[in-house]
Short mmCIF file of N, CA and C in Angstrom, two decimals:
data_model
loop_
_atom_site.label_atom_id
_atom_site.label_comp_id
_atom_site.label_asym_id
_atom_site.label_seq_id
_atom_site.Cartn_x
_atom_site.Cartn_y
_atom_site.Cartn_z
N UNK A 1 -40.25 -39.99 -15.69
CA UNK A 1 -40.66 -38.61 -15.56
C UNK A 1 -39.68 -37.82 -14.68
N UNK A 2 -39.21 -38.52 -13.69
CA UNK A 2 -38.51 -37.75 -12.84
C UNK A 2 -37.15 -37.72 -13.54
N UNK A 3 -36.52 -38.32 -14.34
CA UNK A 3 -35.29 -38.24 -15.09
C UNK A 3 -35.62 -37.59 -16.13
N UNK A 4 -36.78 -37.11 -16.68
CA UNK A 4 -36.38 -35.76 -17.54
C UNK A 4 -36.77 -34.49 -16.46
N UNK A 5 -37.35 -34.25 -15.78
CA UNK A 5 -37.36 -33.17 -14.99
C UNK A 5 -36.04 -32.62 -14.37
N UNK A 6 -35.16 -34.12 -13.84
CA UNK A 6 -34.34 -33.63 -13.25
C UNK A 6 -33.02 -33.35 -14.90
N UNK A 7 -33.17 -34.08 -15.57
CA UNK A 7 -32.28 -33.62 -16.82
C UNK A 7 -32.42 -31.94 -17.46
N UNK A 8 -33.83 -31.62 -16.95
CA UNK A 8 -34.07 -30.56 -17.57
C UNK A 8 -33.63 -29.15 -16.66
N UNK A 9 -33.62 -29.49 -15.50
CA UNK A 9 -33.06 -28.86 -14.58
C UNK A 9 -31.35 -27.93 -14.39
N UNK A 10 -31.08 -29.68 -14.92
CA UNK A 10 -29.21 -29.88 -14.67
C UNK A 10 -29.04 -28.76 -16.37
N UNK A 11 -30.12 -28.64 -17.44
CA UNK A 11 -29.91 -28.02 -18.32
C UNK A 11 -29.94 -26.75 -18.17
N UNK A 12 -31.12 -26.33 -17.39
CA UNK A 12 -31.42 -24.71 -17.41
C UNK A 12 -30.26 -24.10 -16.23
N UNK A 13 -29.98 -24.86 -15.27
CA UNK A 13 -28.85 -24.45 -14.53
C UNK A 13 -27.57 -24.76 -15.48
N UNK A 14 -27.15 -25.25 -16.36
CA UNK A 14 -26.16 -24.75 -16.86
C UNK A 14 -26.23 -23.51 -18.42
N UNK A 15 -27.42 -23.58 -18.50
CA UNK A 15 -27.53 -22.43 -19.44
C UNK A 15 -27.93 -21.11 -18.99
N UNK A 16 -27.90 -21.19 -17.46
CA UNK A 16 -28.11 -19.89 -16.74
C UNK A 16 -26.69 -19.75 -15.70
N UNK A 17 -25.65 -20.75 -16.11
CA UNK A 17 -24.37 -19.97 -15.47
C UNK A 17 -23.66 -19.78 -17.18
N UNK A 18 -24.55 -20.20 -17.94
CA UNK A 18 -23.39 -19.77 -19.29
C UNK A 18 -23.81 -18.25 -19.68
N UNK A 19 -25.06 -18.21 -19.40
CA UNK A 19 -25.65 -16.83 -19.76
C UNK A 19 -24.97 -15.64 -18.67
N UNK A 20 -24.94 -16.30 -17.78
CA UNK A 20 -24.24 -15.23 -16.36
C UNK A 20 -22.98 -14.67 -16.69
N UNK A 21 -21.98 -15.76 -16.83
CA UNK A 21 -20.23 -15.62 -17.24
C UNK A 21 -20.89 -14.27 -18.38
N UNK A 22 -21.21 -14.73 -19.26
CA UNK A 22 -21.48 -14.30 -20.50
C UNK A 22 -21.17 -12.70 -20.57
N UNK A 23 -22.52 -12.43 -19.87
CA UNK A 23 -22.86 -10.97 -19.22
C UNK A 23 -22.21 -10.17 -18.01
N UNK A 24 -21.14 -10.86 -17.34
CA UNK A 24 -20.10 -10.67 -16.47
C UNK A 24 -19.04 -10.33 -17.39
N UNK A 25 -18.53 -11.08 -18.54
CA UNK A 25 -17.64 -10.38 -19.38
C UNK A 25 -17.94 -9.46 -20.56
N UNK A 26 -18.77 -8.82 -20.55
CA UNK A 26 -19.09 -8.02 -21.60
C UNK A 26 -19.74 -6.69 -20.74
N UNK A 27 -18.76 -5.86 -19.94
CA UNK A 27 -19.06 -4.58 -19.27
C UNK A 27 -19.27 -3.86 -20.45
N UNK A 28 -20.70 -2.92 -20.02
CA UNK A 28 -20.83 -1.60 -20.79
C UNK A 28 -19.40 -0.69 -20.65
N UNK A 29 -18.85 0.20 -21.71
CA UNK A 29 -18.28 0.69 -21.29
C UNK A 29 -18.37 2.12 -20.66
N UNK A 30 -19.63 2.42 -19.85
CA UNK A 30 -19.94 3.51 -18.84
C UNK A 30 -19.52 2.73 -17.24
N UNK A 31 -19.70 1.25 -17.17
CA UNK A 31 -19.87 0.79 -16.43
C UNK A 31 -17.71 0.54 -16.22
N UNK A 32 -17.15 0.65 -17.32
CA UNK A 32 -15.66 0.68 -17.00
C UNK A 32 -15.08 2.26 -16.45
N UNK A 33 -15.77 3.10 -17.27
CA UNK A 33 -15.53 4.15 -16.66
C UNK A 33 -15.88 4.19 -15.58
N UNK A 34 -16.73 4.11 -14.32
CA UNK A 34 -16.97 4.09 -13.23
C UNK A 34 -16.02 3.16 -12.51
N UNK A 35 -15.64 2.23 -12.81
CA UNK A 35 -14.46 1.73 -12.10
C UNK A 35 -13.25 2.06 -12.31
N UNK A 36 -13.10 2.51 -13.26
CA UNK A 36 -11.97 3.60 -13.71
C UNK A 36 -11.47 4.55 -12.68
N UNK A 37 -12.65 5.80 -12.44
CA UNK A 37 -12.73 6.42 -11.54
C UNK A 37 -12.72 6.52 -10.27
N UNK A 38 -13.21 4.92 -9.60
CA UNK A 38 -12.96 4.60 -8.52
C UNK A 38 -11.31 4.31 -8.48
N UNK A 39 -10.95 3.63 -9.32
CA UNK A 39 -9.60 3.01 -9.48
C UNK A 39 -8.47 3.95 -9.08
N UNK A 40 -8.73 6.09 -10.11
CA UNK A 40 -7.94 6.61 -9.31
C UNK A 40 -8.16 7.37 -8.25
N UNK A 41 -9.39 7.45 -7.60
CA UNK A 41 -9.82 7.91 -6.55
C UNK A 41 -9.08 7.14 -5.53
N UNK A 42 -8.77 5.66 -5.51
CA UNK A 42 -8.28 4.89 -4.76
C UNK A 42 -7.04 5.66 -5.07
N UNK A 43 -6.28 5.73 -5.88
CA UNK A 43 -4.81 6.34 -5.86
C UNK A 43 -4.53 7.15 -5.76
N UNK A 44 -5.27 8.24 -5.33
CA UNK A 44 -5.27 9.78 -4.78
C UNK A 44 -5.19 8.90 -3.45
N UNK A 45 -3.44 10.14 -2.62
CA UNK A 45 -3.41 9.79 -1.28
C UNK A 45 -4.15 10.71 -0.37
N UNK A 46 -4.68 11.42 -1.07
CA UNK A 46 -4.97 12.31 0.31
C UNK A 46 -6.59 12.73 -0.05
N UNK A 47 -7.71 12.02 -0.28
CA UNK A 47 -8.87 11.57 -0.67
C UNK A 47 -9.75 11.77 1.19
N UNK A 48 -8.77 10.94 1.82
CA UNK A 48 -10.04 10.96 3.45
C UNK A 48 -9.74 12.07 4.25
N UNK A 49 -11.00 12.43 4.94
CA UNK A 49 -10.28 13.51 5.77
C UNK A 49 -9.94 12.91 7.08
N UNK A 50 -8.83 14.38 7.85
CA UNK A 50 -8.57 13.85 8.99
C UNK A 50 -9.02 13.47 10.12
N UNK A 51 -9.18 12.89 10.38
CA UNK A 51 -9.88 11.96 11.66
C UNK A 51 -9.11 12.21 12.94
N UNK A 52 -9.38 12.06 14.66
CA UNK A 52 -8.69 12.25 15.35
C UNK A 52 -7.97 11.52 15.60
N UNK A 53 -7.97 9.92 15.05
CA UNK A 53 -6.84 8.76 14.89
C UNK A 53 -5.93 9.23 14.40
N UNK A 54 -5.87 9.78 13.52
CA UNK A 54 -4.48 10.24 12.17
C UNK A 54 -3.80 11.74 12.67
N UNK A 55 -4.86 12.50 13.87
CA UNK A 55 -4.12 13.38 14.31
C UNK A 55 -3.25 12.86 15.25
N UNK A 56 -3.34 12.40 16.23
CA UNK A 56 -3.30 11.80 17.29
C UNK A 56 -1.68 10.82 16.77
N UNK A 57 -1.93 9.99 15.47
CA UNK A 57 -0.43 9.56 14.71
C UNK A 57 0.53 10.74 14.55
N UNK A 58 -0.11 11.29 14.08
CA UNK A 58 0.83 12.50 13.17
C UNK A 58 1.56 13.21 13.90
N UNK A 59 0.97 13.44 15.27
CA UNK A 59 1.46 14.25 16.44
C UNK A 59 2.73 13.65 16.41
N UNK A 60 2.46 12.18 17.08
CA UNK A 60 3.35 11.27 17.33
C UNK A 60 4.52 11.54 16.45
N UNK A 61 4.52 11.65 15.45
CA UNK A 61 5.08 10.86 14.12
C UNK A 61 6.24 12.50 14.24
N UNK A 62 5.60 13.64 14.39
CA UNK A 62 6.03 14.86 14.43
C UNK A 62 7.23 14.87 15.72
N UNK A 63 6.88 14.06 16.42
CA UNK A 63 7.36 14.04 17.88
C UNK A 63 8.57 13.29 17.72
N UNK A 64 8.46 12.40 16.44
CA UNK A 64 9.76 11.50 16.58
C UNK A 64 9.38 10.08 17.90
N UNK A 65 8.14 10.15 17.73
CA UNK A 65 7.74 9.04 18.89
C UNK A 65 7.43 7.77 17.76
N UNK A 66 8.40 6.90 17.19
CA UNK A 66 7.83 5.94 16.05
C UNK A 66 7.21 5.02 16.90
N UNK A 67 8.04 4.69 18.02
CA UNK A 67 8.04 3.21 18.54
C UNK A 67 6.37 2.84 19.25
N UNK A 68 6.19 4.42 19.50
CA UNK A 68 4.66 4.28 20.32
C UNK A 68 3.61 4.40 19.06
N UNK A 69 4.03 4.77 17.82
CA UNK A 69 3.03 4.83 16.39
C UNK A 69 2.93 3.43 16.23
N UNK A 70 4.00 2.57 16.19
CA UNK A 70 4.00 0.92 15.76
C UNK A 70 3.53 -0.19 17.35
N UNK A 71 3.61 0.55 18.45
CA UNK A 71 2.57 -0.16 19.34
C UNK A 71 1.15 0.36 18.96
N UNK A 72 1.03 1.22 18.52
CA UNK A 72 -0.63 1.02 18.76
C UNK A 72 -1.20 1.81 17.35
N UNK A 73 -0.03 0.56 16.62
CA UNK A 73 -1.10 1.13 15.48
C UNK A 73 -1.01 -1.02 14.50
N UNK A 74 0.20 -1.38 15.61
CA UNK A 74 0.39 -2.83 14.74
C UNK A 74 -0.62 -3.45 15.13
N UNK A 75 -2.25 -3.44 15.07
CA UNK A 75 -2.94 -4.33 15.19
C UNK A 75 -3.58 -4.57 13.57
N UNK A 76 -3.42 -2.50 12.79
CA UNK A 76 -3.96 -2.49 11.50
C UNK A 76 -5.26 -2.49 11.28
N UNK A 77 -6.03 -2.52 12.67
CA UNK A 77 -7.46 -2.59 12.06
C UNK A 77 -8.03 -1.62 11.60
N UNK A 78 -7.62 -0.36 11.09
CA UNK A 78 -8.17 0.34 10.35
C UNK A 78 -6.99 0.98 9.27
N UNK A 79 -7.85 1.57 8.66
CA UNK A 79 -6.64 2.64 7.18
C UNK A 79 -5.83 3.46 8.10
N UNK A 80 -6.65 4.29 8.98
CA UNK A 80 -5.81 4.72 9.76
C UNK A 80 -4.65 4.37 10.28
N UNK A 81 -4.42 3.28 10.74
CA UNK A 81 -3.62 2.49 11.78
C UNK A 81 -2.65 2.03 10.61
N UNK A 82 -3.25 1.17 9.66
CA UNK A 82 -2.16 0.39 8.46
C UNK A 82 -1.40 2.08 7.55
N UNK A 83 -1.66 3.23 7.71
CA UNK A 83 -1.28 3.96 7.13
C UNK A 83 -0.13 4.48 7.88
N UNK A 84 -0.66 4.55 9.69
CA UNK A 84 0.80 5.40 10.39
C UNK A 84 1.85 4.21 10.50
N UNK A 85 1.27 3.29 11.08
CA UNK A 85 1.96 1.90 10.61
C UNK A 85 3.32 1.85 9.80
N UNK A 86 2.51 1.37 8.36
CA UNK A 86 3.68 2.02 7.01
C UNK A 86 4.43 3.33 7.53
N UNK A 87 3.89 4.08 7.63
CA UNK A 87 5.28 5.62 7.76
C UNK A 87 6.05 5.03 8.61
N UNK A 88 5.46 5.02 9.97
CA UNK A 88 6.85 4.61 11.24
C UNK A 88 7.62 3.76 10.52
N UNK A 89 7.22 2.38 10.10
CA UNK A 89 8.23 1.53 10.29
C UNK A 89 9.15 1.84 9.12
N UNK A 90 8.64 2.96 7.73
CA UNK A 90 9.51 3.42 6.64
C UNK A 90 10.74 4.24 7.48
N UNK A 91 10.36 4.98 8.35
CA UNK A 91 11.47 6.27 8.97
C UNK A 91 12.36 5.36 10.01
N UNK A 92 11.57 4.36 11.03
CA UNK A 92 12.63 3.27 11.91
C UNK A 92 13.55 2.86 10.70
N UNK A 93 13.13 2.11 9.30
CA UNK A 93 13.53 1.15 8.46
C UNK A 93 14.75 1.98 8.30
N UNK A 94 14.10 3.57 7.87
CA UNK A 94 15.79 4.35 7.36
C UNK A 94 16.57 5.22 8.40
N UNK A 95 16.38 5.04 9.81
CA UNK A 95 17.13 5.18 10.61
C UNK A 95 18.19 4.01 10.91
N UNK A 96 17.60 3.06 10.63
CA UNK A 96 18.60 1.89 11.03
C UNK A 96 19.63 1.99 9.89
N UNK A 97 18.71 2.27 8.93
CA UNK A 97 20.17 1.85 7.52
C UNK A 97 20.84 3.39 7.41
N UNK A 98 20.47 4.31 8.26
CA UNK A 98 21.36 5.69 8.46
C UNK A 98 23.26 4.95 9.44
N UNK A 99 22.77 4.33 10.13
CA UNK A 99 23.52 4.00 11.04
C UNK A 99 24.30 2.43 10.58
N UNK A 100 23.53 1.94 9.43
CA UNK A 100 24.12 0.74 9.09
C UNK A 100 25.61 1.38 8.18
N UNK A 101 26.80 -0.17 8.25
CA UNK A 101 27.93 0.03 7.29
C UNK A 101 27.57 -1.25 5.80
N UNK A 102 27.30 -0.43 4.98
CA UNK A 102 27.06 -1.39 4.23
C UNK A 102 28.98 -1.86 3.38
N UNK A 103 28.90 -2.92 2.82
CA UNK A 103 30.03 -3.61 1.98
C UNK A 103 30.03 -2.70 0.98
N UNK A 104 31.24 -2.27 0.33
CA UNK A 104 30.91 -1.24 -0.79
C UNK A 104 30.98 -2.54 -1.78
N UNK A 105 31.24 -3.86 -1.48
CA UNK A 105 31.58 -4.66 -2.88
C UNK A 105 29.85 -5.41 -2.98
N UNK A 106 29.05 -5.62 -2.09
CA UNK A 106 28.32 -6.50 -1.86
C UNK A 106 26.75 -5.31 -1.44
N UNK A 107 26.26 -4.52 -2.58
CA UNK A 107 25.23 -3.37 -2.69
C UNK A 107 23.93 -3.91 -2.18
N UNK A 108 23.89 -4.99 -3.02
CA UNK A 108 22.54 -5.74 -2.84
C UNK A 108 21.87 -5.56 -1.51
N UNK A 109 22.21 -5.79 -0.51
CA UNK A 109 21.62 -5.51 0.92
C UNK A 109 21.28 -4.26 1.25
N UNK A 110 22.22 -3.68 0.73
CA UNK A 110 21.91 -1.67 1.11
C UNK A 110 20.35 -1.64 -0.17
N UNK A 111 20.63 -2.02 -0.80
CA UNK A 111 19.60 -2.02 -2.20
C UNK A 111 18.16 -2.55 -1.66
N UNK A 112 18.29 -3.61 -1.23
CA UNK A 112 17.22 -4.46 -0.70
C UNK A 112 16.57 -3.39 0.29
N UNK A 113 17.51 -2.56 1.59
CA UNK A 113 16.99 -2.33 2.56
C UNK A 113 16.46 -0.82 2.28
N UNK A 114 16.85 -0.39 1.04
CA UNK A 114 16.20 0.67 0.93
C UNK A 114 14.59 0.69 0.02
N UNK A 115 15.03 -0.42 -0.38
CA UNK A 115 13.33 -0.88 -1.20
C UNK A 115 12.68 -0.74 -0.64
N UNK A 116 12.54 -1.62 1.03
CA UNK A 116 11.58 -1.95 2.30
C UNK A 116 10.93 -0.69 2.11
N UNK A 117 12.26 0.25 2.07
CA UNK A 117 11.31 1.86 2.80
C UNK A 117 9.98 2.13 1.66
N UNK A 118 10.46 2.05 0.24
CA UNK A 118 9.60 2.51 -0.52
C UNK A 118 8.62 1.44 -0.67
N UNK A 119 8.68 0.09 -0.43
CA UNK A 119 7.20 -0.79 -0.58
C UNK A 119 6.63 0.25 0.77
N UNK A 120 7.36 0.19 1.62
CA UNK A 120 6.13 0.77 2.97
C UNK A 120 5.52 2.23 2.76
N UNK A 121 6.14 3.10 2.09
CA UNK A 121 5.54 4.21 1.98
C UNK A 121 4.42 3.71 0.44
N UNK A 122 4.98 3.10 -0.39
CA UNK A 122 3.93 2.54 -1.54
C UNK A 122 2.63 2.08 -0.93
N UNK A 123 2.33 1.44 0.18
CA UNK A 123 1.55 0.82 0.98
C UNK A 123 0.40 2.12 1.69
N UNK A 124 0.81 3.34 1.76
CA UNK A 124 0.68 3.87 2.44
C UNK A 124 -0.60 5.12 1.40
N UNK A 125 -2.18 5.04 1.93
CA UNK A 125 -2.78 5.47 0.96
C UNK A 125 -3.37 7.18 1.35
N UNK A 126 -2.85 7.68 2.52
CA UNK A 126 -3.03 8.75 2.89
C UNK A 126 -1.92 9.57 4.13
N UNK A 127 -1.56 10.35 3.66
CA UNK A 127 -0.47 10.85 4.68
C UNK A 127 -1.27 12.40 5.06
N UNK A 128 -1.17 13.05 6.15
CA UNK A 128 -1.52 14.33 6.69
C UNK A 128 -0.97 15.18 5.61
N UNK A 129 -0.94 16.50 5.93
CA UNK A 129 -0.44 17.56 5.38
C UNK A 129 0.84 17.90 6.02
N UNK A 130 0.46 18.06 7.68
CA UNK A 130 1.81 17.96 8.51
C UNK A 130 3.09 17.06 8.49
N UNK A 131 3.21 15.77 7.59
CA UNK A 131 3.96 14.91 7.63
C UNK A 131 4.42 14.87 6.04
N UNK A 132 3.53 15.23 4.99
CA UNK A 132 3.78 14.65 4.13
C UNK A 132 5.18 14.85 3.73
N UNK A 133 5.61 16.54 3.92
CA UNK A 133 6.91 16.76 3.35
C UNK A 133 8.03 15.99 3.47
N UNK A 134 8.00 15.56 4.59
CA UNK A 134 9.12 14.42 5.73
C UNK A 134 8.53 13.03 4.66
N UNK A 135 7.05 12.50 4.44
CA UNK A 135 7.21 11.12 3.88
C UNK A 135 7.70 11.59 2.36
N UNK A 136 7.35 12.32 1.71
CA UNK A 136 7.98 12.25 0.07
C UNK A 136 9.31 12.20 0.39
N UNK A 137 10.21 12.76 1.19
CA UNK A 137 11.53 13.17 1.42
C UNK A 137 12.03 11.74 1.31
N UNK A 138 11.35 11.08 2.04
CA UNK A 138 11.75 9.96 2.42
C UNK A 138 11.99 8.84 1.11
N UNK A 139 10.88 8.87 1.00
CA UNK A 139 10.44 8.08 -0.32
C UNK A 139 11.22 8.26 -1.72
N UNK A 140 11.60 9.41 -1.58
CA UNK A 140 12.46 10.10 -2.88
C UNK A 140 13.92 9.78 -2.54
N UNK A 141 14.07 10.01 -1.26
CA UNK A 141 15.46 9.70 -0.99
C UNK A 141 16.06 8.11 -0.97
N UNK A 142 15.24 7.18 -0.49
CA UNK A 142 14.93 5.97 -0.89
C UNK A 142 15.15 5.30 -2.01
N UNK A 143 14.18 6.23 -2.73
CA UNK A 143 14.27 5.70 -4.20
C UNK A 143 15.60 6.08 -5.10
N UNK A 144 16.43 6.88 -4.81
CA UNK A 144 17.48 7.35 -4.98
C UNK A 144 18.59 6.36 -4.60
N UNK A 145 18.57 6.14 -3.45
CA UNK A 145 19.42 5.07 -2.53
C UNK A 145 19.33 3.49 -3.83
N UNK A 146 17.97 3.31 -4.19
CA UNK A 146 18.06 2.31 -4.88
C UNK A 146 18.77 1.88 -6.17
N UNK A 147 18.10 3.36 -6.52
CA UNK A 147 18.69 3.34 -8.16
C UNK A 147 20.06 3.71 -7.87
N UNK A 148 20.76 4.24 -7.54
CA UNK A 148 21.94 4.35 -7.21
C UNK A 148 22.88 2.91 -7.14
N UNK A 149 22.23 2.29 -6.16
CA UNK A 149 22.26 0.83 -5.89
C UNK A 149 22.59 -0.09 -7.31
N UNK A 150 21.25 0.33 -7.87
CA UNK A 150 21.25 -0.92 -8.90
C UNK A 150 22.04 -0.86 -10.20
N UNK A 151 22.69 0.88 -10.64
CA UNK A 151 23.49 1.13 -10.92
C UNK A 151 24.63 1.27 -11.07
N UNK A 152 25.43 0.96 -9.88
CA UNK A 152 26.29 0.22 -9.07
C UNK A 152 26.56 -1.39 -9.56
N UNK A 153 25.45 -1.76 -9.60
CA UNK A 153 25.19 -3.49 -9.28
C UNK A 153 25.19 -3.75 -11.22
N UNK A 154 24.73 -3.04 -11.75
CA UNK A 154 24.65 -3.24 -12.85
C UNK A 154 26.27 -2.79 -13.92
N UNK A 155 27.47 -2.23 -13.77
CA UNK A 155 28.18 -1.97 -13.76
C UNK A 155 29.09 -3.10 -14.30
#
């Protein structure tokens, strides 16, 4: 008796994770549209409002103060923090390679180091109003630096 109870058991628990999967892959599609929507709500950068954390960056960031944005923002524990984060270390990243001599035969490194900038501004899911002009600048100019690069490299 107890070996069909427990047989019958080991049955309905596997015909109630086959029924589960089942109904896990077969979304209504109202229920895709709603994640849809979240999906580009997430990709709209400028979705949160400003908070006195992100003023308080931005100041900074306005000030040309990076080094004190990446002390006290490299812990990341919030959007806030992982957002001024990304900018500083994009504008340090392309100050250094302002001042770097790259090899004109050997691109790849100039190429590489201008990517950094654009994964970090890619990373980056809300910028102020006060900054933004300075981060697209950046980001565009970047991305320029690359393709340039790989055009070069591809040659």
């Amino acid at each position: 008796m107890k070996k069909v109870l427990s047989l019958i058991l080991i049955l309905l628990l596997a015909l109630t994770a086959c029924g589960t999967q089942e109904k896990e892959e077969t979304a209504s599609p109202e229920e895709k549209k709603t994640e849809e929507g979240t999906n580009a709500a997430k990709e709209n950068t400028n979705t949160r409002e400003l908070t006195a954390e992100d003023e308080k960056f931005s100041k900074l960031i306005v000030e040309k103060n990076y080094d004190a944005v990446i002390t006290e923002t490299v812990s990341l524990k919030s959007e806030s923090q992982k957002d001024f984060y990304y900018i500083a270390s994009a504008i340090i990243k392309n100050n250094e390679n302002q001042t770097k001599t790259y090899n004109p035969a050997d691109l790849t490194a100039m190429k590489t180091d201008y990517q950094v900038i654009v994964n970090y501004i890619n990373r980056v899911k809300f910028v102020p109003d006060e900054i933004k002009v300075e981060v697209e600048g950046l980001k565009k100019s970047a991305e320029e630096k690359v393709a340039e690069a790989d055009k070069q490299l591809t040659k």
